[in-house]
Short mmCIF file of C-alpha atoms in Angstrom, two decimals:
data_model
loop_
_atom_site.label_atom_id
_atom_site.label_comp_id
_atom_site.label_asym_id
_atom_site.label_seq_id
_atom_site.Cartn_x
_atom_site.Cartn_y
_atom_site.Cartn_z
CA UNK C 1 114.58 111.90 117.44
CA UNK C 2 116.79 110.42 115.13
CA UNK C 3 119.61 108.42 115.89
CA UNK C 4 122.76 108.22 114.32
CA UNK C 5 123.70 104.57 112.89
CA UNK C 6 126.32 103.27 113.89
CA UNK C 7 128.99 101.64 110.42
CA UNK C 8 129.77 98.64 111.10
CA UNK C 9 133.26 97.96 112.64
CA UNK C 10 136.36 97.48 110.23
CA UNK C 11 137.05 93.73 110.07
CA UNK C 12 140.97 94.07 111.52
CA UNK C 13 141.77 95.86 114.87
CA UNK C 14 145.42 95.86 113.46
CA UNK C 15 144.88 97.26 110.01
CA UNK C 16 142.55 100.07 111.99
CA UNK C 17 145.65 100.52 114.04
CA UNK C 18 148.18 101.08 111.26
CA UNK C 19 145.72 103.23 109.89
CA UNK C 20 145.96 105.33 112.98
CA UNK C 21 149.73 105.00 112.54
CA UNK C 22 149.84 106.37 109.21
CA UNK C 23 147.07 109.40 110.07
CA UNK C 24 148.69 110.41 113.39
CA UNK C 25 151.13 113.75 111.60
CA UNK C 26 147.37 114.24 110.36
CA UNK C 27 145.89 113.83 113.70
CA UNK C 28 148.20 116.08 115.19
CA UNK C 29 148.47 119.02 112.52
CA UNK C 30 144.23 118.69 112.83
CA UNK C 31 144.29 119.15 116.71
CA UNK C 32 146.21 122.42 115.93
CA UNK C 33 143.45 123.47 113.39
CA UNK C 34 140.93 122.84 115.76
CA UNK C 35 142.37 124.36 118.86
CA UNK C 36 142.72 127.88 116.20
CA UNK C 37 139.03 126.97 115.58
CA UNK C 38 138.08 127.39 118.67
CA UNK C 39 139.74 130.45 119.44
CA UNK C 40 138.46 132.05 116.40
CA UNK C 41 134.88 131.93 117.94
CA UNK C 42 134.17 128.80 117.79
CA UNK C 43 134.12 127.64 121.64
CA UNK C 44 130.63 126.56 121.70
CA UNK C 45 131.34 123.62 119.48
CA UNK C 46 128.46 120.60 119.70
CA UNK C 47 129.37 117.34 119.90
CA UNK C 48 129.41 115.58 116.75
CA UNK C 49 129.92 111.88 115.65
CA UNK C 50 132.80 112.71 113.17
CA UNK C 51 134.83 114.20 115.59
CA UNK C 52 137.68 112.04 115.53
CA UNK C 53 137.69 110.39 112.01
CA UNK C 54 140.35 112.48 110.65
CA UNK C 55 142.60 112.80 113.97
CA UNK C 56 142.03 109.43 115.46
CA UNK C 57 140.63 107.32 112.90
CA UNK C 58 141.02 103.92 114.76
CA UNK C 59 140.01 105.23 118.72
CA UNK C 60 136.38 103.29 118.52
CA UNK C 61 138.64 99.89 117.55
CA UNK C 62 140.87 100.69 120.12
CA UNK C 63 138.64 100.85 122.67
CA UNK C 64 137.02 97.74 121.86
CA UNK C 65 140.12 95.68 121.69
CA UNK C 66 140.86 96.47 124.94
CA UNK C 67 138.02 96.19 126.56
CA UNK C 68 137.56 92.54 124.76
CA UNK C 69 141.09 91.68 126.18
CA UNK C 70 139.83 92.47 129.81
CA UNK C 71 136.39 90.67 129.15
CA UNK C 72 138.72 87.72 129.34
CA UNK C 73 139.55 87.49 132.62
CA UNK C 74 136.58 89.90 133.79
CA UNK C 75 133.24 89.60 132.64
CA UNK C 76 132.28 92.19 134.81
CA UNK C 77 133.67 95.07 133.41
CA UNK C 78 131.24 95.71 130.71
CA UNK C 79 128.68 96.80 133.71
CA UNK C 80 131.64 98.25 135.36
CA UNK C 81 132.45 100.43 132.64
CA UNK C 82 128.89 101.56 131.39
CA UNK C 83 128.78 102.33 135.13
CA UNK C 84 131.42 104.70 134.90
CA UNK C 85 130.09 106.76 132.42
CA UNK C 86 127.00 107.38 134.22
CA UNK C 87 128.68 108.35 137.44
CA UNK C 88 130.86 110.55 135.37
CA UNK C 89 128.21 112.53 133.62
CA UNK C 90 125.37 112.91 136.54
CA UNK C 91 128.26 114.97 138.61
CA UNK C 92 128.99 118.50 136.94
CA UNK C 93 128.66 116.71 133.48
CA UNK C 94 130.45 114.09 131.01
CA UNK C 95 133.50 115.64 131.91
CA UNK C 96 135.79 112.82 132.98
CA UNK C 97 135.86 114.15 136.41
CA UNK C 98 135.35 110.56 138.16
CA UNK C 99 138.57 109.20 136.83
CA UNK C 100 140.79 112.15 138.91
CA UNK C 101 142.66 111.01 141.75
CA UNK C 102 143.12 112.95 145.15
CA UNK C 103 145.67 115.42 144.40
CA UNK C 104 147.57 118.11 146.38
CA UNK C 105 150.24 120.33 144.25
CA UNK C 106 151.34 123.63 143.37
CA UNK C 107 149.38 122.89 140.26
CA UNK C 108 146.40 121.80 141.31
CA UNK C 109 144.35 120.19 144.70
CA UNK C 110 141.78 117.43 143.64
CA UNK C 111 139.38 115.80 146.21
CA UNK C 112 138.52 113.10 144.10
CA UNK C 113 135.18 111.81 143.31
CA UNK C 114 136.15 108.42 143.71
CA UNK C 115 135.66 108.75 147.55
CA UNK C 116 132.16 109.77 147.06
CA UNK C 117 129.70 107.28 148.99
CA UNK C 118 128.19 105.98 146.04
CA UNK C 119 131.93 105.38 144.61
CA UNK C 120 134.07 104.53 147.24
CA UNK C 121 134.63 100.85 147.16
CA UNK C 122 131.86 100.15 144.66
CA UNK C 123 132.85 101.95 141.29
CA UNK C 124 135.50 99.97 139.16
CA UNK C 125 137.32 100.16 135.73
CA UNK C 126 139.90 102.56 136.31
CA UNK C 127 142.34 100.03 135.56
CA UNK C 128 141.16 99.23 132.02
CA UNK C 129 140.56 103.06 131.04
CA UNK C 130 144.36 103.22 131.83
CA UNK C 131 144.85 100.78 129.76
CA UNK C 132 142.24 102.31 126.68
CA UNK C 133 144.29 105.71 127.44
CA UNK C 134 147.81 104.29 126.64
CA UNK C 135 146.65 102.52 124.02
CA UNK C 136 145.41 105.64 122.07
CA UNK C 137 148.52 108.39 123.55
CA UNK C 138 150.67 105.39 121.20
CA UNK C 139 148.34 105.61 118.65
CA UNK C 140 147.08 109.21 118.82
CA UNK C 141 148.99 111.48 120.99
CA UNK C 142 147.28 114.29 122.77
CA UNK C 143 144.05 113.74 120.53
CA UNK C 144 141.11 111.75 122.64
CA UNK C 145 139.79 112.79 125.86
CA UNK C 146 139.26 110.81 128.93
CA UNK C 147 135.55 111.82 128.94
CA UNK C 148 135.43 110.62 125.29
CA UNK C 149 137.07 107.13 126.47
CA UNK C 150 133.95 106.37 128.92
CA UNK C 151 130.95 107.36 126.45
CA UNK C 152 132.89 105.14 123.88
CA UNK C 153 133.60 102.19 126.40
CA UNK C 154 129.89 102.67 127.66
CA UNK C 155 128.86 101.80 123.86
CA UNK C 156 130.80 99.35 123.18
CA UNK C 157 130.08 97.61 126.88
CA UNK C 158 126.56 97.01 125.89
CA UNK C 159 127.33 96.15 122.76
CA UNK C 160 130.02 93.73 123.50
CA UNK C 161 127.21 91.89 125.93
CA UNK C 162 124.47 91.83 123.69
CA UNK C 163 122.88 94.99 123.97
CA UNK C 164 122.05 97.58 121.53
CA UNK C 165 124.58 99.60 119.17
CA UNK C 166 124.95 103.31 118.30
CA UNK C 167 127.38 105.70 117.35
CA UNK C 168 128.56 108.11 120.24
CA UNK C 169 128.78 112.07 119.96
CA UNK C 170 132.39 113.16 120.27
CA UNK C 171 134.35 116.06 120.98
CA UNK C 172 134.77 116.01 124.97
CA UNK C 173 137.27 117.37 126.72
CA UNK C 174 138.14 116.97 130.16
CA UNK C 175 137.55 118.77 133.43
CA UNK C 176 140.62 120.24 135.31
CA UNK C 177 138.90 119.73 138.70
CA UNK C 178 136.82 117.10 140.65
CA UNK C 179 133.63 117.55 143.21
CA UNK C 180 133.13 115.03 145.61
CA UNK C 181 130.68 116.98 147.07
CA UNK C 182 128.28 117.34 144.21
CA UNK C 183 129.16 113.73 143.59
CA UNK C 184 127.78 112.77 147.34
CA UNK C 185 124.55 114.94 146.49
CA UNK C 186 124.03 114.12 142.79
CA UNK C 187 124.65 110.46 142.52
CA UNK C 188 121.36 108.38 143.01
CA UNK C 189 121.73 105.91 145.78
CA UNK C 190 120.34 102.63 146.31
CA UNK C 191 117.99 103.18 148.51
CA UNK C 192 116.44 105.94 146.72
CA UNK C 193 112.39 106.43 146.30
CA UNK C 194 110.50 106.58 143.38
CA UNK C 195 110.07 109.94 143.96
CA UNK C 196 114.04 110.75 145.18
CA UNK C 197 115.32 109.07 141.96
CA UNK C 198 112.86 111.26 139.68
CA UNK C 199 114.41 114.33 141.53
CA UNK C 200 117.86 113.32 140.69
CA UNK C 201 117.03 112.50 137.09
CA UNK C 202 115.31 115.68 136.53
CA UNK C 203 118.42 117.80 138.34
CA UNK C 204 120.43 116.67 135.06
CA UNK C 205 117.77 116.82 132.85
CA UNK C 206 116.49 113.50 132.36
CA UNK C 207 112.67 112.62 132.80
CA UNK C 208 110.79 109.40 133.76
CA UNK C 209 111.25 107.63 130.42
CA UNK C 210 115.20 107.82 130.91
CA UNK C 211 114.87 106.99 134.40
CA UNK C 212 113.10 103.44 133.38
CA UNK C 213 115.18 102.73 130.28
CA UNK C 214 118.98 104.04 132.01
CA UNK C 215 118.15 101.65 135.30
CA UNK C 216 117.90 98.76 132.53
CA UNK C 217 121.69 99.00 132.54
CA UNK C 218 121.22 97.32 135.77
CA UNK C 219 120.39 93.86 133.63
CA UNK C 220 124.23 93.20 133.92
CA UNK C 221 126.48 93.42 136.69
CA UNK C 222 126.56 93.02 140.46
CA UNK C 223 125.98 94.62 143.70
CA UNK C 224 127.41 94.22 146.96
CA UNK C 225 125.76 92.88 150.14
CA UNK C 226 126.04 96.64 151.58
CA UNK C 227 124.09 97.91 148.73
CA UNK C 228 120.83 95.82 149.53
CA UNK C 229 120.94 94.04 152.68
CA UNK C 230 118.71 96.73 154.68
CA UNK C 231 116.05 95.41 152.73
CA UNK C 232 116.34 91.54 153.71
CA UNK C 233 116.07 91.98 157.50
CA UNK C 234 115.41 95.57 158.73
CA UNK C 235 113.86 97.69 155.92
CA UNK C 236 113.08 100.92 157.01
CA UNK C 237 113.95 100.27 160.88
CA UNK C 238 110.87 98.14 160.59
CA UNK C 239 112.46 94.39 162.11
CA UNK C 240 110.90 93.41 158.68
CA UNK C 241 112.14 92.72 155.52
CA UNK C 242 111.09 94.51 152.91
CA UNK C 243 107.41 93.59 151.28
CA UNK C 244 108.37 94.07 147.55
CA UNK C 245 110.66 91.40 147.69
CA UNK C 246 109.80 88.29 146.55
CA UNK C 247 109.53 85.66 149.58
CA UNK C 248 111.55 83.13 147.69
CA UNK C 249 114.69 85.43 146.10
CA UNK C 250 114.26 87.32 149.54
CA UNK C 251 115.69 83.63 151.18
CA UNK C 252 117.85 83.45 147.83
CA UNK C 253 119.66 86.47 149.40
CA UNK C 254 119.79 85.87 152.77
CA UNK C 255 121.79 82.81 152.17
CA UNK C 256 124.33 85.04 150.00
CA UNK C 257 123.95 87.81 152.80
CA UNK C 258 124.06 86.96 156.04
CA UNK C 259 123.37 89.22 159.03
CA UNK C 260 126.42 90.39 160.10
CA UNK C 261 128.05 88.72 157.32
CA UNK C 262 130.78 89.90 154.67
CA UNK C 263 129.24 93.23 153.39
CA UNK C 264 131.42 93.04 150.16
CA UNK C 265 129.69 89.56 148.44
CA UNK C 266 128.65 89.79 144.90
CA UNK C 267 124.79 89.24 144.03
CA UNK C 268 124.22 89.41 140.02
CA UNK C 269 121.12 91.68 139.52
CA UNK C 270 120.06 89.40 136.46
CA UNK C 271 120.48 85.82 138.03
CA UNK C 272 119.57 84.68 134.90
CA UNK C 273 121.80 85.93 132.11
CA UNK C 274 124.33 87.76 134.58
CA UNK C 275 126.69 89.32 132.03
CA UNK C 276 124.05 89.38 129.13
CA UNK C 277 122.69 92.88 128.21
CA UNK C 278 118.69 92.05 127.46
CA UNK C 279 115.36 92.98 128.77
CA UNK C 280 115.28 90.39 131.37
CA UNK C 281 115.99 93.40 133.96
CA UNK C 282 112.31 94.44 133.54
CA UNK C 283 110.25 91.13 134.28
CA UNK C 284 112.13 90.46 137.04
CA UNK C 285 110.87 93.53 138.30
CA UNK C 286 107.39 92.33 137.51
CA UNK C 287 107.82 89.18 139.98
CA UNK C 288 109.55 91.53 142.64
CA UNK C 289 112.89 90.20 141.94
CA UNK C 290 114.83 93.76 141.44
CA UNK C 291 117.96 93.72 143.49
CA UNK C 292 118.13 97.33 144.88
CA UNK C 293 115.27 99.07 145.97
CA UNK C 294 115.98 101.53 143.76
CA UNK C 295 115.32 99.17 141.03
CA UNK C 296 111.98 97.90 142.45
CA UNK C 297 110.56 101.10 143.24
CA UNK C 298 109.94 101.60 139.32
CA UNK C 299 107.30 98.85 139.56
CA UNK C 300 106.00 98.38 143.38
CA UNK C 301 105.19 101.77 144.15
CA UNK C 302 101.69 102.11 144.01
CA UNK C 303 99.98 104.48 141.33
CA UNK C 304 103.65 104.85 139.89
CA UNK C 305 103.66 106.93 136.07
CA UNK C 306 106.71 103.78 135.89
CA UNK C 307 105.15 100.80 135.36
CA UNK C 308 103.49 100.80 132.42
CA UNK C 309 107.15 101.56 130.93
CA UNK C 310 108.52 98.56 132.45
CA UNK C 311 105.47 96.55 131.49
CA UNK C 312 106.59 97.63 127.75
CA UNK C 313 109.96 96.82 128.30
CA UNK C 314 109.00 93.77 129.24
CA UNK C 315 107.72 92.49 126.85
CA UNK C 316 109.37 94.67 123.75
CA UNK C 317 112.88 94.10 123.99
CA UNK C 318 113.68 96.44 121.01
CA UNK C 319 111.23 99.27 122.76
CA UNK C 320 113.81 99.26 125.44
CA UNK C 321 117.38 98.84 123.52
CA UNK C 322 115.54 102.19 121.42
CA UNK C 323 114.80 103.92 124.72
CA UNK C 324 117.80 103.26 126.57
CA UNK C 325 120.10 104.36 123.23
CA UNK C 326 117.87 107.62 123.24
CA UNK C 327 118.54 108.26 126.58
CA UNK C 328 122.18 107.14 126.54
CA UNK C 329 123.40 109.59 123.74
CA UNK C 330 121.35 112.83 125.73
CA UNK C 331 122.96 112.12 128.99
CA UNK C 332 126.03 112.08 127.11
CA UNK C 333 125.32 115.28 126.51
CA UNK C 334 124.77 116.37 130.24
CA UNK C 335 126.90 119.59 130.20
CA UNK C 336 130.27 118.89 128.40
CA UNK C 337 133.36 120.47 127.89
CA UNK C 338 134.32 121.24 124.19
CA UNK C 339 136.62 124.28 122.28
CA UNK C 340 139.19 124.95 124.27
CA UNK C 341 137.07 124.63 127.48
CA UNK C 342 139.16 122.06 130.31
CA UNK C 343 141.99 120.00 128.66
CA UNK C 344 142.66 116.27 126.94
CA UNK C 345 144.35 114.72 130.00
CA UNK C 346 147.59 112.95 129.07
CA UNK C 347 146.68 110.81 132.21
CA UNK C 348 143.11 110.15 133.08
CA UNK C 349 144.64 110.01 136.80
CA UNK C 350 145.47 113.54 137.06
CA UNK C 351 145.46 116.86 134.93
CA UNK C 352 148.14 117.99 133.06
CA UNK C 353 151.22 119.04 134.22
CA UNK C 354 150.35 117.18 137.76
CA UNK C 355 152.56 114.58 139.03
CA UNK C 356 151.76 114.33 142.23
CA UNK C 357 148.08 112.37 141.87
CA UNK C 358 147.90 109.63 144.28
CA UNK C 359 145.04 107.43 144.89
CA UNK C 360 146.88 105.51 147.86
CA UNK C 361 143.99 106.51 150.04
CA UNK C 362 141.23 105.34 148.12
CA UNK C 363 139.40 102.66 147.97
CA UNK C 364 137.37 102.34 144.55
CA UNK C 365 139.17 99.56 142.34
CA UNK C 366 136.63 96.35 143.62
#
């Protein structure tokens, strides 16, 4: 497979702006043209990495400045984001469905995926892909999708922290509806097996290789106490902790995470370049320091088709930033909207023509 390369960025978020300024009667006269497209047959339309150079020339620069603004005061959000995109895509597809808030209209009634178990309290970013939205409805109105804004912010996430670079497939749209109940089924957890997490990877269409190189996201970020603990004092119902963690980091986390203690403390799952996109993710694993047991079952279970990936990660650096770009752009395409199929949200809270979204009863922005 080959992948597309990326150009290199334009040297002046400002002059990509006021190019954006200057194209948006463009942008707007080409939505039209497109829209007539689409109803002329052409509703099966691929994604493509053009897609918005004529309507929305400066949307990749406007992503990134915002997203640099927030790394300011939150190096987190790079994970966060990236995070986001996944969630988004492994539930009914990289439709933009995990950014809709609970909802109850004439219009429409959304149970949001936010309150999904693996999202409630945990996922985060919303904030900031307000933020990304405004900035383009001033710059672009009507033209990029919500679904659009988290494979872009994924991108430039990594790429922002170090990691790899590549130019995303375009040409979303968004979904009109959310599931919280596929998202409670679909969504790997962190307890999964070996074999569980294979089951959900191959439910979307990803195999083992994309299993090994997508959980090397997990080389940034952090994790709550709640998402690990069982496996510092009673893995399994077992009185035991669990035997793939390494005696020393297993103490290292019991001082963090108490028994009984505050389940919402941070633990970096790289605790040694924390907000640095690298390999580092995968020889940690080799010395049984992988935070979730999801991300030490690639390694410790015995016999596993997964090691001798991570081994090559491990040592290959650029094996892995190749792998985890391959694997990136095709879950990107994990079912998406295009043509005239859904909508481009005006408000990633809430479909069009909804004003009633509320997200007072969730609990998702940590």
């Amino acid at each position: 497979m080959s992948l597309p390369e990326k150009m290199p960025p334009s040297s002046s978020s400002s002059a990509s702006q006021n190019n954006c300024s200057i194209k948006i009667s463009v942008s707007i006269l080409f939505a039209i043209l497109l829209i007539l497209c689409a109803g002329a047959g052409y509703g099966e339309a691929q994604l493509t990495t053009t897609f918005y150079d004529e309507v929305c020339p400066c949307a990749i620069t406007t992503v990134r400045g915002v997203i640099l603004d927030a790394l300011q005061t939150d190096p987190r959000i790079a994970a966060s984001l990236t995070r986001l995109h996944f969630h988004d895509c492994f539930v009914n597809g990289c439709d933009g469905s995990i950014l809709l808030d609970n909802s109850s209209s004439t219009s429409s009634t959304i149970d949001s995926e936010k309150a999904a178990f693996a999202n409630n309290n945990s996922a985060r970013g919303f904030d900031v892909v307000d933020n990304i939205k405004t900035a383009l409805e001033t710059a672009c109105p009507g033209v990029v999708s919500c679904a659009d804004i988290l494979a872009i912010a994924a991108e430039e996430s990594v790429s922002l922290s170090g990691g790899p670079s590549w130019t995303v497939l375009l040409g979303r749209r968004d979904s009109t509806t959310a599931n919280r109940t596929a998202a409670n089924e679909a969504l790997p957890a962190p307890s999964f097996t070996l074999d569980e997490l294979k089951a959900s990877f191959a439910a979307v269409g990803l195999d083992t290789t994309d299993l090994v190189a997508l959980s090397g996201a997990h080389t940034f970020g952090r994790a709550k106490c709640q998402s690990f603990s069982n496996r510092l004092y009673d893995f399994n119902s077992t009185g035991l902790p669990d035997p793939t963690l390494n005696s020393t980091y297993l103490e290292t986390l019991r001082e963090l995470c108490p028994q009984n203690g505050n389940a919402s403390v941070l633990a970096n799952f790289d605790p040694s370049t924390p907000n640095t996109f690298d390999g580092k993710y995968f020889s940690n694993l080799q010395v049984r320091k992988g935070l979730l047991q999801s991300d030490q079952e690639l390694f410790s279970t015995s016999g596993a088709d997964t090691i001798n990936i991570v081994n090559n990660f491990s040592v290959n650096q650029s094996a892995f930033f190749e792998s985890f770009v391959k694997s990136m752009i095709k879950m990107g395409n994990i079912s998406p909207l295009t043509g005239t199929d859904g909508e481009i949200r005006l408000n990633c809270r809430r479909v069009n023509g909804d004003s009633y979204g509320s997200s007072a009863t969730l609990i998702a922005e940590y």
